Amino acid sequence: MESTTVSVGGMTCAACVRRVENALKEIPGVTEVSVNLATARATLVHEGAWAGVEAVREVVTDSGYEYLGIPDEDREDPITEAREREIRDLTVRFSVGIVLSVLIFLGSMQHWFPFLRDIPHAPLRVVLFFLTIPVIFWVGERFLVGAWKAALQKTSDMNTLVAVGALSAFLYSSGATFFPGFFAAAGVAPHVYFDGAAFIVTLILLGRLLEAKAKGRTSRAIQRLVGLKPKTARVLRGEEETDIPVEAVVPGDRVRVRPGEKIPVDGVVLSGASAVDESMLTGESLPVAKEEGAEVFAATLNRTGTFTFRATRVGKETVLAQIIRLVEAAQGSKAPVQRLADRVASIFVPVVFAIGVVTFVVWMFLVPNPLFSLALLNFVSVLVIACPCALGLATPTAVMVGTGLGAENGILIKGGESLERAGRLTTVVFDKTGTLTKGEPEVTDIIAAPGFVREDVLQAAMSLEVGSEHPLAAAILAGGKAEGLAPHPLEDFEALPGLGARAVLAGNRFLIGNIRLMEQESINLSGLREVGERLSGEGKTSVFLAADGRAAGIIALADALRESAGEAIAALKKMGLQVALITGDNRAAGEAAGRALGIDRVLAEVLPGDKAREIRRLQEAGEVVAMVGDGINDAPALAAADIGIAIGTGTDVAVEASDLTLMRSDLTLVPRAIGLSLATMKVIRQNLFWAFIYNIVGIPVAAGVLYPFFGVLLNPEFAAAAMAFSSVSVVTNSLRLRRVWKNR
């Protein structure tokens, strides 16, 4: 079996996904189809002999969608341009729709505005008719087309509800405008709903515009990862050194990397030594020493020395390319959330049609002195009262208030689906480095050997590290300056790659570096070895100092915890959520952080792909999981989690792969974001109740169930008032969220 992936434009909902999947499954030779709404891609599993890509193009086009070709990771995804076109188109249509809707509203409510009262009703209604036509049939074109596609599939969705409501109001109003005598014969004063029809289309189109902008962020995570790849590589072929495009590098090539450059492909060091920043892959804040035989990875940053390595994995085989595929796979594994409004609409719309038909039959054939005009009027009244104006406002207003409150509090929420998932969480998993910690080493302990003074140890270490670019050196310098110390001048300074440095200070020969350097120079560490082992068990890195062949002391460094970490974890536990820690650091560092924060479950030495796998294991056990992270290495896990929460001070890739972004490094925003999600979802459910309760009460009245008892039919004026009041109820309830949240 083989697989082919294509980009498909024009999909807007889960119903579109089903239609595209069902159509593609009919292609000869295709055995399985998976359509990803988030990335707008369809993956076809097929036999070697199949109908081919041209058949895919034909089927996608015939289904009413746009075939955008086969995506290539070395060039821009065609769906990106298609989404940008869609956003521009939606923006123009919404702008036209809102202007025309306001004008139509003014004309429909002329008795409210003194400057319109003298205009005769009949010609004004004709003007309103012509103003409404472009709103219904151009601004709302996607809803009419979507409803038609749903009808062809013998189903209904939100598009059907919008189309039915808008067309019913428009057609009813058109009849009242051009055939007022028909209504007079039924004993009913003609009334127009052009403003309702226009606002239904315009407001729901606004929701589609906001949704399209949110979807665009999904693919941006992939684009940013692709953008991390270096464009060129310095390759040695024979004795000649040339810069070539990174795509031209082949396994076995010798590649040279200088300080400050990114490593272009994966490989193994042949000569030279350096310290490489691999935090984008592992999350480890400290650079990793690289010597002959060590592995290096594409897009990681060479910090200090120059080295030559042999290319082993290039193109799609590099670790970075694997991370890109992990993010794509994790995003694709999320089934699109079926909106509650769509689920209700699939039942509500057929029921409304059935009630309308029954109403017409009863009033046409089963009542004394039946009138066709009255039967038709009641039939249309049922459809008009079912108008989804409040339904169109129910979710967007609550989401806009909720996301606005979040933004004011430093929490960026991508949309309603993110809110819904965040409100159902059971477990929160934190990355360690850069999330629970500051991501930078700090001096934590200074231990002087017998015969040495603590301040002298720190000052000597400062002096030896003053010229180094290593993060540990910067931390030691910062620690010394914080205590009011200054470095002294050195003589005969010599850097020892991968080990440390040596120099003469005030006539004494000093060594500074790791334990390997001390052993290599035969320094007697006596009790300091055991101290170093203890510090290592606490997750700290030890830097040894020796003077004239004697051990002088140890400086311990660690990635310090954020001040807000403990409070945030305590708040999450109080909410009844389980908390776990996941890290690429060594087990000692991970468990030390876990103990300090009261986190029992610690997953250490976990690579990027394994992070996403651990998240999926929790999900398979029935947990709804949030992942909190900040680095590129966290992106697959952020995408795989039910809700990804990124620290905004972290990498762009992590932010784009997440559902919620914290704009400050304040981890107490995590429980606040979850609390806001719970409150917003509660308001959305209340809004949906109010959006439908008027329909549920009004439809039977419109059908005439009260007529035999009280002689009451639903006056269109009251129908308009009910629809307006339902919208006011929804908006007011959404705004109440702001007051409730501020009082927390």
XYZ file of C-alpha atoms in Angstrom:
744
model
C 0.000 0.000 0.000
C 1.076 3.577 -0.708
C -0.164 6.946 0.552
C -0.674 10.317 -1.114
C -1.457 13.609 0.642
C -3.222 16.510 -1.083
C -4.357 19.963 0.068
C -8.089 20.698 -0.156
C -9.536 24.197 0.080
C -13.046 25.312 0.995
C -13.712 22.946 3.917
C -15.390 24.752 6.824
C -16.837 22.138 9.165
C -16.998 18.469 10.111
C -19.741 17.944 7.526
C -17.303 19.072 4.805
C -14.762 16.545 6.072
C -17.317 13.727 5.804
C -18.295 14.762 2.285
C -14.710 14.907 1.032
C -13.828 11.580 2.688
C -16.888 9.824 1.235
C -16.194 11.207 -2.240
C -12.498 10.238 -2.216
C -13.279 6.711 -1.021
C -15.097 6.133 -4.319
C -11.879 6.539 -6.343
C -10.774 3.159 -7.769
C -7.811 1.719 -5.843
C -8.285 3.898 -2.739
C -8.683 1.811 0.424
C -8.687 4.446 3.167
C -9.079 8.234 3.413
C -8.332 10.570 6.321
C -9.167 14.277 6.019
C -7.632 16.746 8.475
C -9.713 19.917 8.810
C -6.994 21.746 10.792
C -4.313 21.403 8.098
C -6.808 21.155 5.167
C -5.133 17.975 3.939
C -6.501 14.654 2.768
C -4.345 11.526 3.057
C -5.287 8.644 0.754
C -4.044 5.095 1.311
C -4.167 3.285 -2.021
C -2.852 0.388 -4.053
C 0.108 0.771 -6.371
C -2.222 0.748 -9.364
C -4.900 3.372 -8.740
C -6.742 6.139 -10.571
C -4.091 8.745 -9.705
C -3.894 12.379 -8.652
C -5.960 13.625 -11.612
C -8.882 11.544 -10.343
C -8.447 13.178 -6.923
C -8.532 16.620 -8.555
C -11.716 15.753 -10.443
C -13.514 14.287 -7.394
C -12.582 17.186 -5.089
C -13.687 19.768 -7.678
C -16.950 17.937 -8.447
C -17.719 17.861 -4.706
C -17.618 21.662 -4.629
C -14.189 22.084 -3.014
C -10.826 23.349 -4.245
C -7.966 21.021 -5.189
C -4.709 22.741 -4.137
C -2.131 20.132 -5.122
C 0.369 17.985 -3.250
C 2.068 19.869 -0.369
C 5.854 20.046 -0.390
C 7.724 20.872 2.822
C 10.402 22.707 0.826
C 7.921 25.301 -0.457
C 4.989 27.167 1.018
C 1.878 25.094 1.651
C -0.780 26.057 -0.953
C -3.438 26.080 1.757
C -1.729 29.096 3.339
C -2.405 31.253 0.287
C -5.943 29.846 0.028
C -6.632 30.745 3.667
C -5.296 34.252 3.166
C -7.601 34.650 0.152
C -10.523 33.344 2.216
C -9.825 35.802 5.057
C -9.621 38.714 2.601
C -12.870 37.612 0.937
C -14.679 37.176 4.266
C -13.445 40.575 5.449
C -14.801 42.325 2.337
C -18.131 40.488 2.475
C -18.581 41.174 6.181
C -17.776 44.869 5.686
C -20.381 45.157 2.916
C -22.872 43.095 4.921
C -22.631 45.156 8.108
C -23.017 48.479 6.248
C -26.068 47.257 4.305
C -27.555 45.581 7.404
C -27.416 48.842 9.367
C -29.111 50.722 6.491
C -31.786 48.014 6.239
C -32.357 48.156 9.992
C -32.858 51.936 9.863
C -35.397 51.543 7.055
C -37.223 48.671 8.753
C -37.619 50.634 11.999
C -38.432 53.994 10.378
C -40.939 54.829 13.142
C -37.960 54.987 15.563
C -36.180 57.655 13.527
C -37.886 61.030 12.954
C -35.959 61.775 9.743
C -37.477 58.635 8.106
C -41.088 58.900 9.278
C -42.302 60.941 6.308
C -41.114 58.401 3.711
C -44.039 56.307 2.370
C -43.935 52.648 3.461
C -44.390 51.045 0.046
C -41.428 52.619 -1.842
C -39.188 52.320 1.235
C -39.853 48.572 1.398
C -38.909 48.213 -2.260
C -35.586 49.942 -1.493
C -35.058 47.573 1.456
C -35.789 44.599 -0.840
C -33.023 45.619 -3.254
C -30.586 46.374 -0.406
C -31.203 42.912 1.096
C -30.602 40.962 -2.131
C -26.761 41.372 -2.116
C -26.616 40.539 1.614
C -28.530 37.268 1.192
C -27.146 36.088 -2.136
C -23.575 37.519 -2.154
C -22.553 38.124 1.463
C -24.336 34.908 2.516
C -23.415 32.874 -0.572
C -21.389 30.326 1.441
C -24.388 29.511 3.637
C -26.664 28.886 0.649
C -24.012 26.740 -1.052
C -23.335 24.867 2.206
C -27.037 24.200 2.713
C -27.293 22.890 -0.856
C -24.314 20.561 -0.319
C -25.871 19.305 2.917
C -29.167 18.688 1.119
C -27.367 16.642 -1.542
C -25.969 14.501 1.296
C -29.488 14.190 2.774
C -28.459 15.971 5.969
C -28.566 19.436 7.550
C -26.167 21.610 9.489
C -25.661 25.184 10.649
C -25.583 26.326 7.010
C -29.057 24.860 6.528
C -30.394 26.655 9.557
C -28.926 30.003 8.479
C -30.128 29.592 4.893
C -33.661 28.568 5.921
C -33.985 31.390 8.458
C -32.589 34.077 6.164
C -34.506 32.943 3.052
C -37.768 32.531 4.990
C -37.517 36.044 6.394
C -36.482 37.423 2.998
C -39.202 35.644 0.982
C -41.875 36.448 3.534
C -40.823 40.111 3.522
C -40.682 40.162 -0.291
C -44.275 38.861 -0.402
C -45.362 41.508 2.100
C -43.653 44.156 -0.061
C -45.007 43.223 -3.493
C -48.264 41.392 -2.613
C -49.710 43.164 0.444
C -53.243 42.273 -0.673
C -52.511 38.586 -0.101
C -51.830 39.296 3.577
C -54.839 41.631 3.858
C -57.062 38.786 2.622
C -55.823 36.727 5.550
C -56.625 39.546 7.942
C -52.953 40.226 8.753
C -51.105 43.515 8.361
C -48.007 42.997 6.191
C -44.725 43.246 8.077
C -41.159 42.940 6.729
C -38.146 41.152 8.218
C -35.450 42.352 5.821
C -33.314 43.527 8.757
C -33.544 40.110 10.463
C -32.557 38.319 7.253
C -29.571 40.641 6.716
C -28.291 40.494 10.295
C -28.590 36.683 10.451
C -26.204 36.384 7.508
C -23.819 39.173 8.558
C -23.359 38.178 12.199
C -22.787 34.514 11.450
C -20.348 35.485 8.691
C -18.405 37.404 11.363
C -18.089 34.129 13.299
C -16.736 32.418 10.161
C -14.193 35.209 9.708
C -12.915 34.841 13.282
C -12.783 31.060 12.832
C -10.788 31.362 9.586
C -8.210 33.582 11.282
C -7.840 31.091 14.145
C -7.376 28.169 11.737
C -4.571 30.006 9.960
C -2.446 29.742 13.093
C -2.501 25.950 12.984
C -0.328 25.640 9.889
C 1.945 28.484 11.038
C 3.541 26.179 13.610
C 4.707 23.906 10.787
C 5.930 26.859 8.729
C 7.987 28.201 11.633
C 9.575 24.781 12.193
C 10.466 24.580 8.507
C 11.911 28.104 8.796
C 14.397 26.915 11.425
C 16.325 24.922 8.833
C 19.572 26.592 7.710
C 19.559 27.497 4.019
C 23.191 26.645 3.250
C 25.960 24.316 4.424
C 29.776 24.716 4.267
C 30.895 21.416 2.692
C 34.436 20.050 2.270
C 34.781 18.036 -0.925
C 38.378 17.105 -1.470
C 40.374 20.074 -0.210
C 37.852 22.608 -1.478
C 35.430 24.293 0.942
C 32.218 25.600 -0.641
C 28.821 26.868 0.503
C 25.987 24.880 -1.075
C 22.187 24.757 -0.548
C 21.354 22.496 2.372
C 19.167 20.398 0.031
C 22.332 19.478 -1.916
C 24.068 17.904 1.102
C 24.232 14.106 0.845
C 25.059 11.525 3.528
C 28.849 11.170 3.839
C 29.634 14.831 3.072
C 32.068 16.558 5.430
C 30.553 19.768 6.818
C 32.335 22.531 8.751
C 30.497 24.681 11.326
C 31.869 27.858 12.895
C 30.886 29.569 16.163
C 27.404 31.166 16.068
C 26.240 29.117 13.081
C 23.377 26.631 12.931
C 24.203 23.019 12.150
C 22.668 22.315 8.705
C 22.042 18.522 8.895
C 22.421 15.656 11.353
C 25.835 14.066 11.641
C 28.806 12.798 13.686
C 31.779 15.000 14.715
C 35.033 14.111 12.911
C 37.383 16.757 14.341
C 37.321 19.816 16.576
C 35.223 20.469 19.680
C 32.518 22.876 20.755
C 29.484 23.453 22.973
C 26.165 23.194 21.096
C 22.858 24.670 22.229
C 20.347 21.837 21.745
C 17.541 23.381 23.814
C 15.235 23.475 20.774
C 15.336 19.657 20.734
C 15.858 18.529 24.312
C 14.727 21.459 26.455
C 18.059 21.248 28.305
C 19.136 24.833 29.061
C 22.874 24.086 29.179
C 24.931 23.659 25.973
C 26.187 20.148 25.277
C 29.908 19.513 24.782
C 30.694 17.983 21.376
C 33.909 16.108 20.627
C 35.001 13.535 18.072
C 32.321 10.830 17.709
C 29.485 12.924 19.200
C 26.184 13.298 17.338
C 25.003 16.733 16.195
C 21.542 17.697 14.926
C 20.156 20.031 12.277
C 19.059 23.547 13.333
C 20.846 23.378 16.708
C 23.200 26.301 17.432
C 26.983 25.975 17.624
C 28.120 28.201 20.489
C 31.911 28.283 20.837
C 34.352 26.183 18.792
C 34.765 25.191 15.147
C 34.343 21.545 14.173
C 33.903 19.286 11.167
C 31.308 16.525 11.031
C 30.161 13.816 8.638
C 26.554 14.174 7.434
C 24.475 11.116 8.349
C 20.822 12.223 7.967
C 19.643 14.893 5.541
C 16.329 16.291 4.313
C 13.317 14.412 5.646
C 15.496 12.106 7.771
C 16.787 14.737 10.219
C 15.500 14.973 13.782
C 13.971 18.392 12.979
C 12.033 16.893 10.063
C 10.790 14.151 12.383
C 9.548 16.804 14.846
C 7.726 18.538 11.977
C 6.004 15.253 11.100
C 5.141 14.694 14.779
C 3.433 18.103 14.976
C 1.526 17.424 11.752
C 0.444 13.984 12.962
C -0.606 15.294 16.377
C -2.668 18.096 14.847
C -4.246 15.648 12.443
C -5.179 13.255 15.236
C -7.518 15.817 16.784
C -11.024 15.101 15.566
C -12.753 18.437 14.817
C -15.100 19.311 17.651
C -18.678 18.926 16.446
C -20.269 22.183 17.490
C -23.343 21.911 19.668
C -25.223 24.238 17.343
C -24.562 21.917 14.380
C -25.719 18.869 16.356
C -28.912 20.616 17.387
C -29.430 21.990 13.870
C -29.253 18.506 12.340
C -32.351 17.621 14.382
C -33.953 21.045 14.687
C -34.149 21.908 10.973
C -36.011 18.732 9.831
C -38.357 19.095 12.801
C -39.123 22.730 11.880
C -39.816 21.758 8.269
C -42.080 18.924 9.407
C -44.000 21.244 11.739
C -44.324 23.795 8.938
C -45.716 21.219 6.497
C -48.148 19.860 9.095
C -49.241 23.430 9.853
C -49.926 24.090 6.167
C -51.876 20.836 5.731
C -53.988 21.448 8.824
C -54.877 25.028 7.881
C -55.463 24.134 4.251
C -57.570 21.005 4.623
C -58.698 20.421 8.207
C -60.171 23.719 9.401
C -63.545 25.260 8.557
C -63.442 27.808 5.724
C -59.810 27.166 4.826
C -57.822 29.922 3.077
C -54.684 29.186 1.088
C -53.242 32.569 2.066
C -53.728 31.897 5.785
C -52.279 28.380 5.502
C -49.225 29.710 3.672
C -48.871 32.573 6.153
C -48.818 30.183 9.125
C -46.377 27.871 7.308
C -43.957 30.753 6.720
C -44.522 32.066 10.265
C -43.236 28.752 11.624
C -40.060 29.097 9.552
C -39.606 32.768 10.490
C -39.950 32.159 14.239
C -37.304 29.416 13.849
C -34.877 32.098 12.601
C -31.438 31.437 14.214
C -30.470 35.034 14.989
C -29.885 34.359 18.694
C -28.258 31.023 17.845
C -25.763 32.881 15.668
C -24.922 35.098 18.639
C -24.935 32.404 21.351
C -21.399 31.108 20.934
C -19.570 34.097 19.323
C -20.645 36.622 21.974
C -19.604 34.391 24.876
C -16.343 33.495 23.130
C -15.581 37.151 22.386
C -16.220 38.161 26.006
C -14.244 35.169 27.321
C -11.284 35.689 24.987
C -11.369 39.444 25.685
C -11.215 38.816 29.432
C -8.383 36.378 28.847
C -6.426 38.926 26.805
C -6.871 41.543 29.549
C -5.394 39.033 32.005
C -2.497 37.954 29.757
C -4.210 34.821 28.377
C -4.646 34.468 24.604
C -7.316 31.902 23.652
C -7.579 30.741 20.038
C -11.337 30.160 20.011
C -14.404 28.335 21.231
C -13.009 24.843 20.707
C -10.028 25.667 22.930
C -12.382 26.948 25.620
C -14.509 23.821 25.416
C -11.572 21.440 25.776
C -9.964 23.480 28.570
C -13.202 23.252 30.533
C -13.041 19.426 30.561
C -9.431 18.910 31.699
C -8.452 16.257 34.246
C -4.629 16.342 34.050
C -2.063 19.123 33.533
C 1.461 18.184 32.397
C 4.234 20.788 32.793
C 7.496 20.911 30.874
C 10.366 21.705 33.266
C 13.039 23.751 31.543
C 11.851 27.230 30.632
C 8.328 26.561 31.920
C 8.502 25.599 35.591
C 12.049 26.980 35.621
C 13.488 30.221 34.261
C 15.535 28.428 31.610
C 18.815 30.011 32.746
C 21.341 28.618 35.262
C 21.930 30.473 38.533
C 24.547 29.999 41.268
C 22.906 28.070 44.124
C 25.827 26.886 46.300
C 29.449 27.932 46.871
C 31.447 25.402 48.914
C 35.027 26.285 49.855
C 37.579 23.572 50.587
C 39.469 23.697 53.921
C 41.924 26.604 53.844
C 39.948 28.635 51.306
C 37.373 31.397 51.762
C 33.956 31.297 50.038
C 34.290 34.818 48.542
C 37.784 34.054 47.225
C 36.468 30.915 45.480
C 33.711 32.903 43.767
C 36.053 35.772 42.811
C 38.648 33.411 41.327
C 35.933 31.611 39.370
C 34.643 34.958 38.057
C 38.116 35.927 36.915
C 38.655 32.680 34.999
C 35.180 32.796 33.351
C 35.195 36.468 32.349
C 36.130 35.756 28.720
C 33.902 32.706 28.201
C 30.578 32.674 26.294
C 29.351 29.547 28.081
C 26.030 30.023 29.972
C 27.609 28.594 33.167
C 30.332 31.230 32.927
C 27.726 33.969 32.517
C 25.867 32.636 35.574
C 29.033 32.635 37.691
C 29.814 36.204 36.634
C 26.253 37.277 37.461
C 26.484 35.556 40.851
C 29.738 37.325 41.682
C 28.454 40.740 40.614
C 25.349 40.206 42.760
C 27.695 39.885 45.778
C 29.654 43.014 44.845
C 32.744 41.204 43.531
C 34.807 42.067 40.448
C 37.101 39.843 38.322
C 40.882 40.188 38.628
C 43.304 40.252 35.644
C 44.700 36.913 34.414
C 47.928 35.689 32.870
C 48.539 32.718 30.525
C 44.814 32.006 30.044
C 44.077 28.778 28.138
C 40.615 27.436 27.231
C 40.256 23.644 27.433
C 37.341 22.641 25.111
C 34.898 20.288 26.761
C 36.724 20.536 30.106
C 37.140 24.121 31.368
C 40.045 26.562 31.490
C 43.406 27.288 33.208
C 45.177 30.564 33.992
C 47.556 32.293 36.410
C 45.858 34.598 38.898
C 47.920 36.668 41.395
C 50.848 34.310 40.900
C 48.803 31.135 41.530
C 47.914 28.554 38.873
C 44.139 27.992 38.768
C 42.014 25.371 37.075
C 38.229 25.621 36.613
C 35.977 23.036 34.986
C 34.239 19.701 35.346
C 35.317 16.668 37.334
C 36.978 15.136 34.255
C 39.406 18.071 34.177
C 40.213 17.598 37.869
C 40.870 13.889 37.340
C 42.937 14.558 34.210
C 45.132 17.017 36.149
C 45.363 14.597 39.158
C 43.782 17.074 41.569
C 43.103 15.583 45.012
C 39.399 16.373 45.580
C 39.191 14.643 49.002
C 35.680 15.361 50.381
C 34.640 17.585 47.498
C 33.930 14.586 45.266
C 31.171 13.442 47.619
C 29.815 17.016 47.799
C 29.684 17.100 43.997
C 27.789 13.796 43.898
C 25.285 15.120 46.436
C 24.736 18.288 44.429
C 24.300 16.237 41.277
C 21.617 14.208 43.075
C 19.795 17.482 43.686
C 19.790 18.204 39.960
C 22.609 20.747 40.115
C 25.693 21.163 37.911
C 29.028 21.368 39.743
C 31.972 23.522 38.599
C 35.234 22.628 40.389
C 37.999 25.115 41.191
C 41.624 24.166 41.945
C 44.599 26.340 42.956
C 48.238 25.226 42.672
C 47.231 21.557 42.438
C 44.821 21.675 45.400
C 41.016 21.551 45.306
C 39.763 25.018 46.247
C 35.996 24.638 46.090
C 32.823 23.900 44.172
C 30.301 26.285 42.634
C 26.908 24.623 42.056
C 24.480 25.932 39.469
C 20.885 25.020 38.674
C 17.978 26.199 36.606
C 15.958 28.108 39.223
C 12.213 27.512 39.602
C 9.824 30.311 38.705
C 8.389 32.092 41.734
C 4.823 31.435 40.526
C 5.277 27.675 39.950
C 4.394 26.479 43.451
C 1.285 28.660 43.727
C 0.048 27.562 40.296
C 0.434 23.853 41.045
C -1.284 24.232 44.422
C -4.206 26.022 42.715
C -4.535 23.267 40.086
C -4.585 20.575 42.755
C -7.251 22.549 44.625
C -9.342 22.450 41.434
C -9.133 18.642 41.564
C -6.677 18.310 38.668
C -3.748 15.886 38.541
C -0.326 17.455 37.867
C 2.717 15.843 36.228
C 6.197 17.046 35.198
C 7.901 16.027 31.961
C 11.450 16.944 30.956
C 14.348 16.106 28.692
C 16.729 16.762 31.613
C 18.360 13.991 33.651
C 16.283 12.184 36.267
C 18.023 13.823 39.240
C 17.184 17.326 38.004
C 13.609 16.349 37.181
C 12.911 14.670 40.514
C 14.520 17.532 42.447
C 12.162 19.989 40.751
C 9.214 17.671 41.388
C 9.999 17.421 45.098
C 10.340 21.188 45.424
C 6.937 21.750 43.819
C 5.009 18.842 45.305
C 4.668 16.991 41.988
C 4.686 13.224 42.474
C 4.672 12.107 38.845
C 7.969 12.981 37.124
C 8.895 11.797 33.614
C 12.595 12.529 32.998
C 15.011 12.079 30.069
C 12.084 12.202 27.634
C 12.839 13.123 24.009
C 10.423 15.277 21.923
C 8.712 12.337 20.240
C 8.388 10.556 23.570
C 6.766 13.624 25.128
C 3.927 13.422 22.626
C 3.751 9.654 23.202
C 3.426 10.164 26.981
C 0.585 12.625 26.397
C -1.205 10.086 24.208
C -0.781 7.383 26.863
C -2.597 9.573 29.361
C -5.347 10.209 26.813
C -5.693 6.493 26.128
C -6.196 6.027 29.873
C -9.228 8.326 29.670
C -7.576 11.569 30.822
C -8.279 14.960 29.223
C -4.760 16.407 29.145
C -3.278 19.902 29.072
C 0.393 20.344 28.192
C 2.187 23.491 29.396
C 5.467 24.217 27.588
C 7.630 26.846 25.953
C 10.154 25.258 23.592
C 10.351 23.872 20.079
C 10.862 20.464 21.656
C 7.453 20.889 23.320
C 5.591 21.573 20.048
C 4.620 17.930 19.287
C 3.324 17.433 22.836
C 1.469 20.774 22.772
C -0.211 19.743 19.530
C -0.975 16.212 20.761
C -2.555 17.359 24.032
C -6.268 18.065 24.275
C -5.263 21.618 25.138
C -1.781 23.065 24.601
C -0.768 25.982 26.834
C 2.351 27.887 25.756
C 4.382 30.392 27.728
C 4.372 33.451 25.456
C 7.991 34.264 26.286
C 8.940 30.912 24.720
C 9.423 30.068 21.053
C 7.065 31.090 18.269
C 6.617 27.448 17.288
C 5.372 26.506 20.763
C 2.956 29.461 20.744
C 1.582 28.566 17.306
C 1.176 24.856 18.179
C -0.763 25.692 21.354
C -4.432 26.455 22.040
C -3.826 28.938 24.868
C -0.864 31.310 25.178
C 0.214 32.939 28.441
C 1.630 36.361 27.592
C 3.537 36.565 30.879
C 5.798 34.006 32.553
C 3.309 33.870 35.430
C 2.220 30.266 35.848
C -0.753 31.256 38.028
C -2.346 32.170 34.696
C -2.714 28.418 34.000
C -5.406 27.796 36.663
C -6.975 31.181 35.825
C -7.217 30.202 32.145
C -8.884 26.903 33.042
C -11.294 28.703 35.392
C -12.157 31.225 32.654
C -12.813 28.354 30.247
C -15.223 26.706 32.684
C -17.098 29.965 33.221
C -17.301 30.727 29.488
C -18.591 27.267 28.578
C -21.291 27.611 31.247
C -22.414 30.880 29.645
C -22.386 29.307 26.155
C -24.713 26.522 27.327
C -27.023 29.092 28.915
C -26.979 31.121 25.697
C -27.908 28.107 23.601
C -30.824 27.457 25.972
C -32.105 31.030 25.573
C -31.502 30.909 21.822
C -33.851 27.935 21.465
C -36.427 28.504 24.184
C -38.125 31.240 22.146
C -38.285 28.919 19.146
C -39.653 26.090 21.262
C -42.388 28.331 22.704
C -43.009 30.403 19.571
C -43.205 27.653 16.930
C -46.388 26.029 18.354
C -47.992 29.479 18.630
C -46.981 30.228 15.027
C -48.485 26.898 13.992
C -51.792 28.019 15.548
C -52.212 25.654 18.521
C -53.762 28.499 20.565
C -56.224 29.476 17.845
C -58.962 26.913 18.721
C -58.917 28.017 22.357
C -58.196 31.745 22.285
C -58.431 32.729 18.607
C -54.751 33.731 18.718
C -52.311 33.554 15.813
C -48.722 34.732 16.111
C -48.603 38.338 15.021
C -45.392 39.016 13.054
C -44.752 42.003 15.341
C -44.606 39.665 18.337
C -42.388 37.246 16.393
C -39.960 40.083 15.726
C -40.047 41.099 19.395
C -39.410 37.512 20.522
C -36.435 37.175 18.192
C -35.044 40.529 19.322
C -35.534 39.642 22.987
C -33.775 36.302 22.536
C -30.787 38.110 21.022
C -30.770 40.668 23.836
C -30.898 37.833 26.395
C -27.926 36.104 24.801
C -25.790 39.268 24.595
C -26.696 40.327 28.145
C -25.869 36.890 29.520
C -22.499 36.949 27.741
C -21.658 40.378 29.152
C -22.540 39.068 32.616
C -19.435 36.867 32.339
C -17.276 39.989 32.553
C -18.887 41.048 35.831
C -18.737 37.553 37.320
C -15.068 37.135 36.359
C -14.021 40.515 37.753
C -15.670 39.643 41.075
C -13.661 36.435 41.434
